[in-house]
Coordinates of C-alpha atoms in Angstrom, one line a residue:
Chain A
X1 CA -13.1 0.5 13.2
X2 CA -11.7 -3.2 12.4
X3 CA -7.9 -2.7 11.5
X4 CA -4.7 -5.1 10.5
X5 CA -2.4 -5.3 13.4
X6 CA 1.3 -6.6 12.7
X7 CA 3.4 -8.5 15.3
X8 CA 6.3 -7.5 16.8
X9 CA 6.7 -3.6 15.7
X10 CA 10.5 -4.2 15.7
X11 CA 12.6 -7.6 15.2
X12 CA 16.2 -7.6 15.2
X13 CA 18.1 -10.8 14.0
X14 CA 21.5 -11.8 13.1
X15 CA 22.4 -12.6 9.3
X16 CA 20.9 -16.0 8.8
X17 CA 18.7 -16.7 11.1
X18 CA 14.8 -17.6 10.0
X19 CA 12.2 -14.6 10.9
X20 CA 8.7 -14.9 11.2
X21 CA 6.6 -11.9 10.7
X22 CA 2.6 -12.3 11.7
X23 CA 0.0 -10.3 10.6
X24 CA -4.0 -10.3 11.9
X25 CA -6.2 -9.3 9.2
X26 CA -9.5 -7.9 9.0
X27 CA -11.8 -10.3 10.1
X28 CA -13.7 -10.6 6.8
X29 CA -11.1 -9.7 4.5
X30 CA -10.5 -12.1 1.5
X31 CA -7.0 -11.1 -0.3
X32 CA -4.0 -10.8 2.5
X33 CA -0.8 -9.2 0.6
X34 CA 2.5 -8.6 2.2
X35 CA 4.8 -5.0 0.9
X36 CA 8.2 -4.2 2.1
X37 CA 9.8 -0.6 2.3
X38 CA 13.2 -0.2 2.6
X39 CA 14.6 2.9 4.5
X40 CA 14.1 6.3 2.0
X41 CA 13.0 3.9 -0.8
X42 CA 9.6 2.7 -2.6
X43 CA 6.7 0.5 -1.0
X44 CA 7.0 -3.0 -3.0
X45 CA 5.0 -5.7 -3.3
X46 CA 6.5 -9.3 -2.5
X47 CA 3.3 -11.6 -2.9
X48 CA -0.2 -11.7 -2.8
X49 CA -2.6 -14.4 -1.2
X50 CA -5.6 -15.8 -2.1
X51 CA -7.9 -18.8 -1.3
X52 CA -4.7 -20.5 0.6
X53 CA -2.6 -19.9 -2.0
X54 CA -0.3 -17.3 -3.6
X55 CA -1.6 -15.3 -6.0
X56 CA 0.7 -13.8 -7.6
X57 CA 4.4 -12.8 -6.1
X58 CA 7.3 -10.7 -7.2
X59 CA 10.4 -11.1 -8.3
X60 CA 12.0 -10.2 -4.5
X61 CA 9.8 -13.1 -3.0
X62 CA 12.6 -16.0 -3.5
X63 CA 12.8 -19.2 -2.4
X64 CA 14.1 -17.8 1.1
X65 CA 10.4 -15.9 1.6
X66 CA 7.1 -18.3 2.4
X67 CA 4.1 -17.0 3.7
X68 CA 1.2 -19.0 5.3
X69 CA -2.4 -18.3 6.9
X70 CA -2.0 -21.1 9.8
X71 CA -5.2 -20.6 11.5
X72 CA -8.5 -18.5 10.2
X73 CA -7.0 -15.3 11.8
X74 CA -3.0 -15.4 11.4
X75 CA -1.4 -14.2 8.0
X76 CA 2.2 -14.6 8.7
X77 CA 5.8 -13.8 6.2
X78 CA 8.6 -16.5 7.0
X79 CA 12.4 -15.2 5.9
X80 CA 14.2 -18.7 5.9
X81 CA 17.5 -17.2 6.0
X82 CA 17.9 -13.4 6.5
X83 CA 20.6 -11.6 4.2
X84 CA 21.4 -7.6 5.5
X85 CA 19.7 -6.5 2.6
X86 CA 16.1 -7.6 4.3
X87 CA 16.2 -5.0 6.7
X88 CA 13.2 -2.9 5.9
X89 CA 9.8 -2.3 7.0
X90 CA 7.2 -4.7 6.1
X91 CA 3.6 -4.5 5.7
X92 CA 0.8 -6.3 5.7
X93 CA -2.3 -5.7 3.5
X94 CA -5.9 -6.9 3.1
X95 CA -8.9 -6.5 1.4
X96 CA -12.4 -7.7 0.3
X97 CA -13.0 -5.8 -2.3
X98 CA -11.0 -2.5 -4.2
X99 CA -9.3 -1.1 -1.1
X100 CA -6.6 -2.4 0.9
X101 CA -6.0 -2.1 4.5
X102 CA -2.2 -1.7 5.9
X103 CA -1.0 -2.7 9.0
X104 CA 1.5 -0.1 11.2
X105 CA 4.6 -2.4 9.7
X106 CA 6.7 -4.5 11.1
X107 CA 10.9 -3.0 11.1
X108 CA 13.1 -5.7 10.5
X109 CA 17.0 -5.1 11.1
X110 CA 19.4 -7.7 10.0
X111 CA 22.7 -7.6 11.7
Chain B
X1 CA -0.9 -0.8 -15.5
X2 CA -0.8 2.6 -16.7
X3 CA 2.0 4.5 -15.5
X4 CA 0.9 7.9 -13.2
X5 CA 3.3 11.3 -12.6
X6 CA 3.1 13.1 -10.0
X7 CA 5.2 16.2 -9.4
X8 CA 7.9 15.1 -6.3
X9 CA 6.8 17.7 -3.4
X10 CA 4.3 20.4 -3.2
X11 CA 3.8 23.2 0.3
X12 CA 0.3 24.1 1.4
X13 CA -0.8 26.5 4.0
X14 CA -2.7 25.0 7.0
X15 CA -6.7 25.4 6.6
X16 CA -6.6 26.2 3.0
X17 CA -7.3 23.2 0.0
X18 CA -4.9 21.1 -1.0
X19 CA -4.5 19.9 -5.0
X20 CA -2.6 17.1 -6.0
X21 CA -2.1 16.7 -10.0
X22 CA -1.7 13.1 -11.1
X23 CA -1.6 12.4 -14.9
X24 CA -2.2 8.9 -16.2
X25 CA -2.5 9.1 -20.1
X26 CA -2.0 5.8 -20.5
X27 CA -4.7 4.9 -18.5
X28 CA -7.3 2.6 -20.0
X29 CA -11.2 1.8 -20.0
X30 CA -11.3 -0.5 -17.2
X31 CA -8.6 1.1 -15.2
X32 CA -9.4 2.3 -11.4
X33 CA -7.6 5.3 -10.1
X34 CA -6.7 5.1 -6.2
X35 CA -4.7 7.7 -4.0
X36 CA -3.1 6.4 -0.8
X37 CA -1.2 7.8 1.9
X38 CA 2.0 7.3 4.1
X39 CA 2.3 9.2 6.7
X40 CA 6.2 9.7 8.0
X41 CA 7.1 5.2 7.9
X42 CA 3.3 4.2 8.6
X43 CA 1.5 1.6 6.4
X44 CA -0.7 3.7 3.5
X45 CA -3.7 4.6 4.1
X46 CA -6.0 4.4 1.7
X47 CA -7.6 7.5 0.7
X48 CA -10.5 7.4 -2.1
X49 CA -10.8 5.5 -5.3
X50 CA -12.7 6.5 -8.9
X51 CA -12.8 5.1 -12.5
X52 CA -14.8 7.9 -14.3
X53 CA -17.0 10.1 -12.3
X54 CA -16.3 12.4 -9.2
X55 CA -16.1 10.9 -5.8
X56 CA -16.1 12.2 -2.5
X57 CA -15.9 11.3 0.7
X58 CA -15.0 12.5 4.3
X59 CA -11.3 12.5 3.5
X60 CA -11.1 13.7 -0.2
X61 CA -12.4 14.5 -3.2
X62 CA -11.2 13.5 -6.3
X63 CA -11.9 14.5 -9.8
X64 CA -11.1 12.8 -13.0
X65 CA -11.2 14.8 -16.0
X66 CA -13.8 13.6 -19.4
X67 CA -10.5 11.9 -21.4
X68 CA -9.1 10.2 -17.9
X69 CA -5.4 11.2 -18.6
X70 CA -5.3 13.2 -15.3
X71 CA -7.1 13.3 -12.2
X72 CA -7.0 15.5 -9.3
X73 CA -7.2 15.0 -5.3
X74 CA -8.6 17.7 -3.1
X75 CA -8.3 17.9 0.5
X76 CA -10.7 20.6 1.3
X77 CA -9.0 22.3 4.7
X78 CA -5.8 20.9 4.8
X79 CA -4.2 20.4 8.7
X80 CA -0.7 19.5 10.1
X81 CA -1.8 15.5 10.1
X82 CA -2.1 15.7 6.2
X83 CA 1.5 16.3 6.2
X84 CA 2.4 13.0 4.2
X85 CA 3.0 11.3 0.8
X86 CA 0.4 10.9 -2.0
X87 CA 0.8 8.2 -4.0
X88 CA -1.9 8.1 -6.8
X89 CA -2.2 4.5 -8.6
X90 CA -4.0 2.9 -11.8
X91 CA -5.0 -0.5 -11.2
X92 CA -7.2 -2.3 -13.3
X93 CA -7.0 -5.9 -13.2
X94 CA -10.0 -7.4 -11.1
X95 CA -8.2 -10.9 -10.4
X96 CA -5.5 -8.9 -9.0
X97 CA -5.2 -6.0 -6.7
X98 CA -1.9 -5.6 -5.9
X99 CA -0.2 -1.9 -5.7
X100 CA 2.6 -0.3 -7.6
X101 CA 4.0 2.7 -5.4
X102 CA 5.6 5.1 -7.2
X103 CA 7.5 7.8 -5.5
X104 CA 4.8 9.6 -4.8
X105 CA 4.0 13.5 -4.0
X106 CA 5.5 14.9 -0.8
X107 CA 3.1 17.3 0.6
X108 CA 3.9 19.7 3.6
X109 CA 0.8 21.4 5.3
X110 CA 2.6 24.6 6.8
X111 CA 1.0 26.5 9.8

């Protein structure tokens, strides 16, 4: 069964530096969406991704966040410069029509 | 979106069926309901999806009752694996499929 894979499963960085999360979508998925989770709190949606461009994004998805689908396979999240409070887990998401797929999350600590 | 509640935790015994409540009475015509899953700090799984009528498929069924304001999701024999958190959504606009998590239901499946 095709799946969304996220790359690395855990990435630790000091305060500052730039982060660059990748995701592999299903193959002939349509909408690519990235989520965060910090520890013991909500799953939250930072932006949405459609057509090579956003969508629609949230109010956490600052000037610090980009996101970009490089290649016909690659969905990646870009943190320019990473604060301590962007230590969570983040997802990845697609779909190609009402449901959407998750990837296994990608742990980001911030030191 | 319309806003769900679901109670915060809820015990079932291994084997037997589990119910989760989810009321929505805001919920309007076009409005989908979904139910996802997170098992311990995976990515939700998606679980099953309906706007008016009964569905069911190998995971769950869910019923929605004739006014929409509530809707219910079965798991028909329960196991350890189910142990997780249930997070039932409306969504409705078609441009836009993003997710709002709310905190969910946490559901133990006891041996």
């Amino acid at each position: 069964e095709p799946e969304v894979t996220q790359t690395p499963s855990h990435q630790v960085t000091q305060m500052g530096q730039e982060v660059i999360l990748r995701c592999v979508p299903i193959s002939n998925h349509l909408y690519f969406y990235w989520y965060r989770q910090i520890l013991g709190q909500k799953v939250e949606f930072l932006v949405s991704f459609y057509n090579n461009e956003i969508s629609e994004k949230s109010e956490i998805f600052d000037d610090q966040f980009s996101v970009e689908r490089p290649d016909g396979s690659n969905f990646t999240l870009k943190i320019r410069s990473t604060k301590l409070e962007d230590s969570a887990m983040y997802f990845c998401a697609s779909r190609i029509i009402y449901e959407q797929y998750f990837g296994p999350g990608t742990r980001l600590t911030v030191t | 979106d319309a806003k769900t509640t679901q109670p915060p935790s809820m015990d079932c015994a291994e084997g037997r069926a589990a119910n989760l409540p989810c009321n929505h009475s805001t919920i309007s015509g076009n409005e989908y309901v979904y139910w996802y899953r997170q098992i311990h700090s995976q990515g939700p799984q998606y679980i099953i999806h309906g706007l008016k009528n009964n569905e069911t498929n190998e995971m769950a069924s869910l019923i929605i009752t004739e006014d929409r304001k509530s809707s219910t999701l079965i798991l028909p024999h329960a196991t350890l694996r189910d142990t997780a958190v249930y997070y039932c959504i409306v969504r409705g606009d078609p441009n836009d499929y993003k997710l709002s998590f709310g905190a969910g239901t946490t559901v133990t499946v006891r041996a």
